[in-house]
Amino acid sequence: MDKNPFRPGSGRMPPLLAGRDAVKDDINGLLQYLNEPSSGAPRDIILYGPRGNGKTVLLQWFKNNCNAGAGYTVLRITPSSSRSLKDQVMDGLGTTQAQVTTERSGSLGVKFLKAVGKRSVVKSSQAEPLVSYLIQQARQNPLVLLVDEAHTMPADWGRELLNASQEVREEAPFLMVLAGTPGLKDRLGSMEATFWIRSKKIPLGRLDASAAADAILTPLHTEGISLAPDVLTQVVAASQHYPFFIQLWGAILWETAKKTECTQIDQALLDEAWGAFNYEKGLLYQDCFDDITKKGVESAALAVANAFGARGEITTSELRNIVAGRPVNLDPPKEVLATISALRELGYVWQGSEKSDWEPGIPSLMTYVQTEAQKLTPDNSGDFSPGM
């Protein structure tokens, strides 16, 4: 869902990072620690939220922000088949532009994101521990390590990165950022790593109405395109303030204006654009539903959708009862917790913090699940079980 519908390189508008000022302030606050010669950031950063809420765009902003600073070195790690972490870090630091992948499954690929200012790379032997090597690099230039899609990290990578983070930050200017879906918490917990407890946690959910409108309008205005007020109201409502849908609407409206050579989107042009938006939304929801069925949690997803209805939030106790199909005590069955974990991993439901209630990742996805349930049950009972 994080794929950018603006297709960089096609001449389309880039997305606007709207409504994230508090997040940017938090990141900049920790980044400032790297300006001290022997100081690392006091803790790592964890960015988490359902897919499509702008984690990739935020990491791009972070990289650009570092590049505007005082000579930071930035490495970005993303899940792929790859060699050892150390091999890839060394390759990244030794090459100005490289995408490194190798054959071993279950590890990570490293993309070097151009360092700004003069820097020197310290040579290393393969026998030298990763931590020692990273310390040497961070002493040359403040070092930032971005780990995207961190919820897919293999356990050995998680433990190695945790060890590196703790030791390098004590010796040199170093900051690590982990970005992933709400399933990242469970993934880190399965590694017996303490990232989650030790890190600055920054949830990324849907925007408020004002930020959603800004994210749609500002890029279009830079292209000389405006929206009639009633059109903007409809588009913001249809986006559900979900960044992926906001980007999708921006791309479709831009294409519509260019195709018709109009500078204002009126109701007639919006009516023309609806078909393209609904088509793309349908493809997204089909992918989401396929993921739900692969996890085998269709019945739970339907029960949750029915329970939410017009509500915006439900408590943890309510969610456990809904998934169990009956009232449960403070120690729910393991299968109930596993199902909730699967729904969270998929971004179907999530929490902005451990103390907050649960909310839908994308509210209208639940309506889609209810519709699919009716298709699969001839008697419209809403039961996914075959023959019922």
PDB file of C-alpha atoms in Angstrom, residues 166-375:
ATOM      1  CA  GLN A 166      23.130   0.314  22.079  1.00  0.00           C
ATOM      2  CA  GLU A 167      26.896   0.204  21.699  1.00  0.00           C
ATOM      3  CA  VAL A 168      27.397   2.613  18.795  1.00  0.00           C
ATOM      4  CA  ARG A 169      25.218   5.311  20.382  1.00  0.00           C
ATOM      5  CA  GLU A 170      27.441   5.250  23.455  1.00  0.00           C
ATOM      6  CA  GLU A 171      30.566   5.954  21.416  1.00  0.00           C
ATOM      7  CA  ALA A 172      29.626   8.128  18.427  1.00  0.00           C
ATOM      8  CA  PRO A 173      26.867  10.218  16.751  1.00  0.00           C
ATOM      9  CA  PHE A 174      24.389   7.544  15.680  1.00  0.00           C
ATOM     10  CA  LEU A 175      20.631   7.268  15.246  1.00  0.00           C
ATOM     11  CA  MET A 176      18.532   4.320  14.058  1.00  0.00           C
ATOM     12  CA  VAL A 177      14.966   4.561  12.764  1.00  0.00           C
ATOM     13  CA  LEU A 178      12.721   1.500  12.435  1.00  0.00           C
ATOM     14  CA  ALA A 179       9.589   1.838  10.288  1.00  0.00           C
ATOM     15  CA  GLY A 180       6.908  -0.805   9.926  1.00  0.00           C
ATOM     16  CA  THR A 181       3.291  -1.852  10.270  1.00  0.00           C
ATOM     17  CA  PRO A 182       1.492  -2.249  13.619  1.00  0.00           C
ATOM     18  CA  GLY A 183       2.755  -5.845  13.565  1.00  0.00           C
ATOM     19  CA  LEU A 184       6.230  -4.502  14.307  1.00  0.00           C
ATOM     20  CA  LYS A 185       5.603  -4.663  18.048  1.00  0.00           C
ATOM     21  CA  ASP A 186       4.875  -8.393  17.963  1.00  0.00           C
ATOM     22  CA  ARG A 187       7.782  -8.998  15.600  1.00  0.00           C
ATOM     23  CA  LEU A 188      10.250  -7.316  17.907  1.00  0.00           C
ATOM     24  CA  GLY A 189       8.779  -9.141  20.872  1.00  0.00           C
ATOM     25  CA  SER A 190       9.324 -12.498  19.146  1.00  0.00           C
ATOM     26  CA  MET A 191      13.039 -11.651  18.831  1.00  0.00           C
ATOM     27  CA  GLU A 192      13.351 -11.045  22.578  1.00  0.00           C
ATOM     28  CA  ALA A 193      14.730  -7.653  21.572  1.00  0.00           C
ATOM     29  CA  THR A 194      13.958  -4.546  23.612  1.00  0.00           C
ATOM     30  CA  PHE A 195      13.625  -2.087  20.725  1.00  0.00           C
ATOM     31  CA  TRP A 196       9.991  -1.400  21.502  1.00  0.00           C
ATOM     32  CA  ILE A 197      10.552  -0.574  25.164  1.00  0.00           C
ATOM     33  CA  ARG A 198      13.685   1.523  24.647  1.00  0.00           C
ATOM     34  CA  SER A 199      12.633   3.519  21.569  1.00  0.00           C
ATOM     35  CA  LYS A 200      10.733   6.711  20.889  1.00  0.00           C
ATOM     36  CA  LYS A 201       7.488   5.361  19.410  1.00  0.00           C
ATOM     37  CA  ILE A 202       5.735   7.526  16.819  1.00  0.00           C
ATOM     38  CA  PRO A 203       2.373   6.238  15.508  1.00  0.00           C
ATOM     39  CA  LEU A 204       1.301   7.209  11.985  1.00  0.00           C
ATOM     40  CA  GLY A 205      -2.427   7.091  11.353  1.00  0.00           C
ATOM     41  CA  ARG A 206      -4.893   8.950   9.209  1.00  0.00           C
ATOM     42  CA  LEU A 207      -4.754  12.742   8.964  1.00  0.00           C
ATOM     43  CA  ASP A 208      -7.291  15.209  10.283  1.00  0.00           C
ATOM     44  CA  ALA A 209      -9.652  16.905   7.828  1.00  0.00           C
ATOM     45  CA  SER A 210      -7.602  20.092   7.530  1.00  0.00           C
ATOM     46  CA  ALA A 211      -4.346  18.245   6.777  1.00  0.00           C
ATOM     47  CA  ALA A 212      -6.129  15.974   4.296  1.00  0.00           C
ATOM     48  CA  ALA A 213      -7.467  19.015   2.417  1.00  0.00           C
ATOM     49  CA  ASP A 214      -4.017  20.630   2.445  1.00  0.00           C
ATOM     50  CA  ALA A 215      -2.391  17.457   1.110  1.00  0.00           C
ATOM     51  CA  ILE A 216      -4.826  17.418  -1.802  1.00  0.00           C
ATOM     52  CA  LEU A 217      -4.916  21.130  -2.592  1.00  0.00           C
ATOM     53  CA  THR A 218      -1.310  22.273  -2.250  1.00  0.00           C
ATOM     54  CA  PRO A 219       0.283  19.999  -4.899  1.00  0.00           C
ATOM     55  CA  LEU A 220      -2.555  20.795  -7.316  1.00  0.00           C
ATOM     56  CA  HIS A 221      -2.187  24.529  -6.696  1.00  0.00           C
ATOM     57  CA  THR A 222       1.490  24.319  -7.629  1.00  0.00           C
ATOM     58  CA  GLU A 223       0.276  23.051 -11.031  1.00  0.00           C
ATOM     59  CA  GLY A 224      -2.262  25.860 -11.382  1.00  0.00           C
ATOM     60  CA  ILE A 225      -5.224  23.581 -10.626  1.00  0.00           C
ATOM     61  CA  SER A 226      -7.973  24.446  -8.139  1.00  0.00           C
ATOM     62  CA  LEU A 227     -11.031  22.619  -6.796  1.00  0.00           C
ATOM     63  CA  ALA A 228     -14.513  24.011  -6.374  1.00  0.00           C
ATOM     64  CA  PRO A 229     -15.329  24.127  -2.611  1.00  0.00           C
ATOM     65  CA  ASP A 230     -18.054  21.488  -2.794  1.00  0.00           C
ATOM     66  CA  VAL A 231     -15.747  19.253  -4.824  1.00  0.00           C
ATOM     67  CA  LEU A 232     -13.009  19.512  -2.195  1.00  0.00           C
ATOM     68  CA  THR A 233     -15.507  18.563   0.525  1.00  0.00           C
ATOM     69  CA  GLN A 234     -16.494  15.409  -1.382  1.00  0.00           C
ATOM     70  CA  VAL A 235     -12.909  14.407  -2.148  1.00  0.00           C
ATOM     71  CA  VAL A 236     -11.742  14.859   1.459  1.00  0.00           C
ATOM     72  CA  ALA A 237     -14.681  12.788   2.707  1.00  0.00           C
ATOM     73  CA  ALA A 238     -14.018  10.043   0.132  1.00  0.00           C
ATOM     74  CA  SER A 239     -10.338   9.924   1.075  1.00  0.00           C
ATOM     75  CA  GLN A 240     -11.291   9.126   4.689  1.00  0.00           C
ATOM     76  CA  HIS A 241      -8.171  11.171   5.498  1.00  0.00           C
ATOM     77  CA  TYR A 242      -6.116   8.108   4.513  1.00  0.00           C
ATOM     78  CA  PRO A 243      -2.798   9.246   2.942  1.00  0.00           C
ATOM     79  CA  PHE A 244      -2.802   6.559   0.247  1.00  0.00           C
ATOM     80  CA  PHE A 245      -6.269   7.626  -0.917  1.00  0.00           C
ATOM     81  CA  ILE A 246      -5.220  11.284  -0.714  1.00  0.00           C
ATOM     82  CA  GLN A 247      -2.288  10.578  -3.041  1.00  0.00           C
ATOM     83  CA  LEU A 248      -4.565   8.577  -5.314  1.00  0.00           C
ATOM     84  CA  TRP A 249      -7.093  11.405  -5.528  1.00  0.00           C
ATOM     85  CA  GLY A 250      -4.322  13.907  -6.245  1.00  0.00           C
ATOM     86  CA  ALA A 251      -3.012  11.820  -9.125  1.00  0.00           C
ATOM     87  CA  ILE A 252      -6.467  11.233 -10.624  1.00  0.00           C
ATOM     88  CA  LEU A 253      -7.537  14.878 -10.358  1.00  0.00           C
ATOM     89  CA  TRP A 254      -4.235  16.026 -11.851  1.00  0.00           C
ATOM     90  CA  GLU A 255      -4.677  13.635 -14.791  1.00  0.00           C
ATOM     91  CA  THR A 256      -8.294  14.720 -15.244  1.00  0.00           C
ATOM     92  CA  ALA A 257      -7.352  18.413 -15.338  1.00  0.00           C
ATOM     93  CA  LYS A 258      -4.483  17.847 -17.756  1.00  0.00           C
ATOM     94  CA  LYS A 259      -6.582  15.664 -20.055  1.00  0.00           C
ATOM     95  CA  THR A 260      -9.413  18.195 -20.255  1.00  0.00           C
ATOM     96  CA  GLU A 261      -7.061  21.204 -20.190  1.00  0.00           C
ATOM     97  CA  CYS A 262      -9.037  22.705 -17.306  1.00  0.00           C
ATOM     98  CA  THR A 263      -7.640  24.676 -14.379  1.00  0.00           C
ATOM     99  CA  GLN A 264     -10.539  24.011 -11.995  1.00  0.00           C
ATOM    100  CA  ILE A 265     -12.106  20.696 -11.048  1.00  0.00           C
ATOM    101  CA  ASP A 266     -15.888  21.186 -10.994  1.00  0.00           C
ATOM    102  CA  GLN A 267     -18.640  18.667 -10.263  1.00  0.00           C
ATOM    103  CA  ALA A 268     -18.733  17.383 -13.829  1.00  0.00           C
ATOM    104  CA  LEU A 269     -15.008  16.618 -13.822  1.00  0.00           C
ATOM    105  CA  LEU A 270     -15.256  15.055 -10.363  1.00  0.00           C
ATOM    106  CA  ASP A 271     -18.019  12.765 -11.619  1.00  0.00           C
ATOM    107  CA  GLU A 272     -15.664  11.700 -14.384  1.00  0.00           C
ATOM    108  CA  ALA A 273     -12.867  11.022 -11.868  1.00  0.00           C
ATOM    109  CA  TRP A 274     -14.981   8.873  -9.541  1.00  0.00           C
ATOM    110  CA  GLY A 275     -14.757   5.816 -11.772  1.00  0.00           C
ATOM    111  CA  ALA A 276     -10.943   5.817 -11.729  1.00  0.00           C
ATOM    112  CA  PHE A 277     -10.825   6.261  -7.947  1.00  0.00           C
ATOM    113  CA  ASN A 278     -13.335   3.490  -7.242  1.00  0.00           C
ATOM    114  CA  TYR A 279     -11.483   1.132  -9.590  1.00  0.00           C
ATOM    115  CA  GLU A 280      -8.150   1.674  -7.828  1.00  0.00           C
ATOM    116  CA  LYS A 281      -9.771   1.474  -4.406  1.00  0.00           C
ATOM    117  CA  GLY A 282     -11.402  -1.811  -5.400  1.00  0.00           C
ATOM    118  CA  LEU A 283      -8.029  -3.264  -6.397  1.00  0.00           C
ATOM    119  CA  LEU A 284      -6.542  -2.220  -3.071  1.00  0.00           C
ATOM    120  CA  TYR A 285      -9.407  -3.713  -1.085  1.00  0.00           C
ATOM    121  CA  GLN A 286      -9.235  -6.976  -3.005  1.00  0.00           C
ATOM    122  CA  ASP A 287      -5.543  -7.234  -2.105  1.00  0.00           C
ATOM    123  CA  CYS A 288      -6.400  -6.520   1.536  1.00  0.00           C
ATOM    124  CA  PHE A 289      -9.146  -9.129   1.549  1.00  0.00           C
ATOM    125  CA  ASP A 290      -6.815 -11.680  -0.033  1.00  0.00           C
ATOM    126  CA  ASP A 291      -4.365 -11.062   2.823  1.00  0.00           C
ATOM    127  CA  ILE A 292      -7.166 -11.562   5.346  1.00  0.00           C
ATOM    128  CA  THR A 293      -8.134 -14.898   3.800  1.00  0.00           C
ATOM    129  CA  LYS A 294      -4.499 -16.037   3.643  1.00  0.00           C
ATOM    130  CA  LYS A 295      -4.255 -15.412   7.383  1.00  0.00           C
ATOM    131  CA  GLY A 296      -7.502 -17.366   7.898  1.00  0.00           C
ATOM    132  CA  VAL A 297      -9.151 -14.565   9.901  1.00  0.00           C
ATOM    133  CA  GLU A 298     -12.157 -13.830   7.669  1.00  0.00           C
ATOM    134  CA  SER A 299     -14.753 -14.601  10.348  1.00  0.00           C
ATOM    135  CA  ALA A 300     -12.998 -12.400  12.894  1.00  0.00           C
ATOM    136  CA  ALA A 301     -12.631  -9.586  10.349  1.00  0.00           C
ATOM    137  CA  LEU A 302     -16.367  -9.732   9.618  1.00  0.00           C
ATOM    138  CA  ALA A 303     -17.283  -9.784  13.317  1.00  0.00           C
ATOM    139  CA  VAL A 304     -15.064  -6.778  13.934  1.00  0.00           C
ATOM    140  CA  ALA A 305     -16.566  -4.935  10.958  1.00  0.00           C
ATOM    141  CA  ASN A 306     -20.091  -5.596  12.257  1.00  0.00           C
ATOM    142  CA  ALA A 307     -19.101  -4.418  15.732  1.00  0.00           C
ATOM    143  CA  PHE A 308     -17.533  -1.171  14.567  1.00  0.00           C
ATOM    144  CA  GLY A 309     -20.499  -0.110  12.451  1.00  0.00           C
ATOM    145  CA  ALA A 310     -20.538   3.670  12.705  1.00  0.00           C
ATOM    146  CA  ARG A 311     -18.263   3.663  15.745  1.00  0.00           C
ATOM    147  CA  GLY A 312     -14.748   5.023  15.482  1.00  0.00           C
ATOM    148  CA  GLU A 313     -13.154   3.048  18.323  1.00  0.00           C
ATOM    149  CA  ILE A 314     -13.602  -0.077  20.459  1.00  0.00           C
ATOM    150  CA  THR A 315     -11.835  -1.064  23.659  1.00  0.00           C
ATOM    151  CA  THR A 316      -9.405  -3.948  24.053  1.00  0.00           C
ATOM    152  CA  SER A 317     -11.934  -5.819  26.178  1.00  0.00           C
ATOM    153  CA  GLU A 318     -14.608  -5.396  23.506  1.00  0.00           C
ATOM    154  CA  LEU A 319     -12.249  -6.539  20.747  1.00  0.00           C
ATOM    155  CA  ARG A 320     -11.369  -9.708  22.660  1.00  0.00           C
ATOM    156  CA  ASN A 321     -15.040 -10.492  23.198  1.00  0.00           C
ATOM    157  CA  ILE A 322     -15.827  -9.877  19.527  1.00  0.00           C
ATOM    158  CA  VAL A 323     -13.053 -12.144  18.277  1.00  0.00           C
ATOM    159  CA  ALA A 324     -13.872 -14.861  20.817  1.00  0.00           C
ATOM    160  CA  GLY A 325     -17.588 -14.659  20.024  1.00  0.00           C
ATOM    161  CA  ARG A 326     -18.347 -14.571  23.750  1.00  0.00           C
ATOM    162  CA  PRO A 327     -17.305 -12.699  26.897  1.00  0.00           C
ATOM    163  CA  VAL A 328     -13.752 -13.574  27.931  1.00  0.00           C
ATOM    164  CA  ASN A 329     -11.852 -12.833  31.108  1.00  0.00           C
ATOM    165  CA  LEU A 330      -8.558 -11.006  31.563  1.00  0.00           C
ATOM    166  CA  ASP A 331      -6.700 -14.100  30.331  1.00  0.00           C
ATOM    167  CA  PRO A 332      -8.196 -14.748  26.871  1.00  0.00           C
ATOM    168  CA  PRO A 333      -7.392 -17.923  24.904  1.00  0.00           C
ATOM    169  CA  LYS A 334      -4.172 -17.879  22.909  1.00  0.00           C
ATOM    170  CA  GLU A 335      -6.061 -18.284  19.639  1.00  0.00           C
ATOM    171  CA  VAL A 336      -7.988 -15.068  20.359  1.00  0.00           C
ATOM    172  CA  LEU A 337      -4.776 -13.134  20.979  1.00  0.00           C
ATOM    173  CA  ALA A 338      -3.221 -14.686  17.849  1.00  0.00           C
ATOM    174  CA  THR A 339      -6.207 -13.582  15.737  1.00  0.00           C
ATOM    175  CA  ILE A 340      -6.032 -10.027  17.094  1.00  0.00           C
ATOM    176  CA  SER A 341      -2.306 -10.018  16.384  1.00  0.00           C
ATOM    177  CA  ALA A 342      -3.000 -11.077  12.783  1.00  0.00           C
ATOM    178  CA  LEU A 343      -5.598  -8.337  12.323  1.00  0.00           C
ATOM    179  CA  ARG A 344      -3.148  -5.808  13.731  1.00  0.00           C
ATOM    180  CA  GLU A 345      -0.322  -7.070  11.524  1.00  0.00           C
ATOM    181  CA  LEU A 346      -2.552  -6.561   8.479  1.00  0.00           C
ATOM    182  CA  GLY A 347      -3.429  -3.046   9.618  1.00  0.00           C
ATOM    183  CA  TYR A 348      -7.119  -3.980   9.712  1.00  0.00           C
ATOM    184  CA  VAL A 349      -7.278  -2.607  13.256  1.00  0.00           C
ATOM    185  CA  TRP A 350      -4.596  -0.838  15.244  1.00  0.00           C
ATOM    186  CA  GLN A 351      -3.835   1.287  18.307  1.00  0.00           C
ATOM    187  CA  GLY A 352      -2.119   4.662  18.254  1.00  0.00           C
ATOM    188  CA  SER A 353      -0.630   3.744  21.652  1.00  0.00           C
ATOM    189  CA  GLU A 354      -0.876   0.910  24.124  1.00  0.00           C
ATOM    190  CA  LYS A 355      -3.322   2.942  26.209  1.00  0.00           C
ATOM    191  CA  SER A 356      -5.610   3.974  23.349  1.00  0.00           C
ATOM    192  CA  ASP A 357      -8.637   2.142  22.015  1.00  0.00           C
ATOM    193  CA  TRP A 358      -8.590   0.216  18.750  1.00  0.00           C
ATOM    194  CA  GLU A 359      -9.593   1.884  15.490  1.00  0.00           C
ATOM    195  CA  PRO A 360      -9.947   0.731  11.882  1.00  0.00           C
ATOM    196  CA  GLY A 361      -6.904   1.015   9.653  1.00  0.00           C
ATOM    197  CA  ILE A 362      -9.205   2.024   6.770  1.00  0.00           C
ATOM    198  CA  PRO A 363     -12.871   2.309   7.846  1.00  0.00           C
ATOM    199  CA  SER A 364     -14.402   1.599   4.425  1.00  0.00           C
ATOM    200  CA  LEU A 365     -12.392  -1.637   4.146  1.00  0.00           C
ATOM    201  CA  MET A 366     -14.723  -3.058   6.769  1.00  0.00           C
ATOM    202  CA  THR A 367     -17.703  -2.288   4.533  1.00  0.00           C
ATOM    203  CA  TYR A 368     -15.927  -4.173   1.752  1.00  0.00           C
ATOM    204  CA  VAL A 369     -15.437  -7.183   4.054  1.00  0.00           C
ATOM    205  CA  GLN A 370     -19.144  -7.161   4.884  1.00  0.00           C
ATOM    206  CA  THR A 371     -20.002  -7.081   1.174  1.00  0.00           C
ATOM    207  CA  GLU A 372     -17.667  -9.980   0.417  1.00  0.00           C
ATOM    208  CA  ALA A 373     -19.222 -11.976   3.258  1.00  0.00           C
ATOM    209  CA  GLN A 374     -22.634 -11.668   1.617  1.00  0.00           C
ATOM    210  CA  LYS A 375     -21.216 -12.907  -1.687  1.00  0.00           C
TER     211      LYS A 375
END
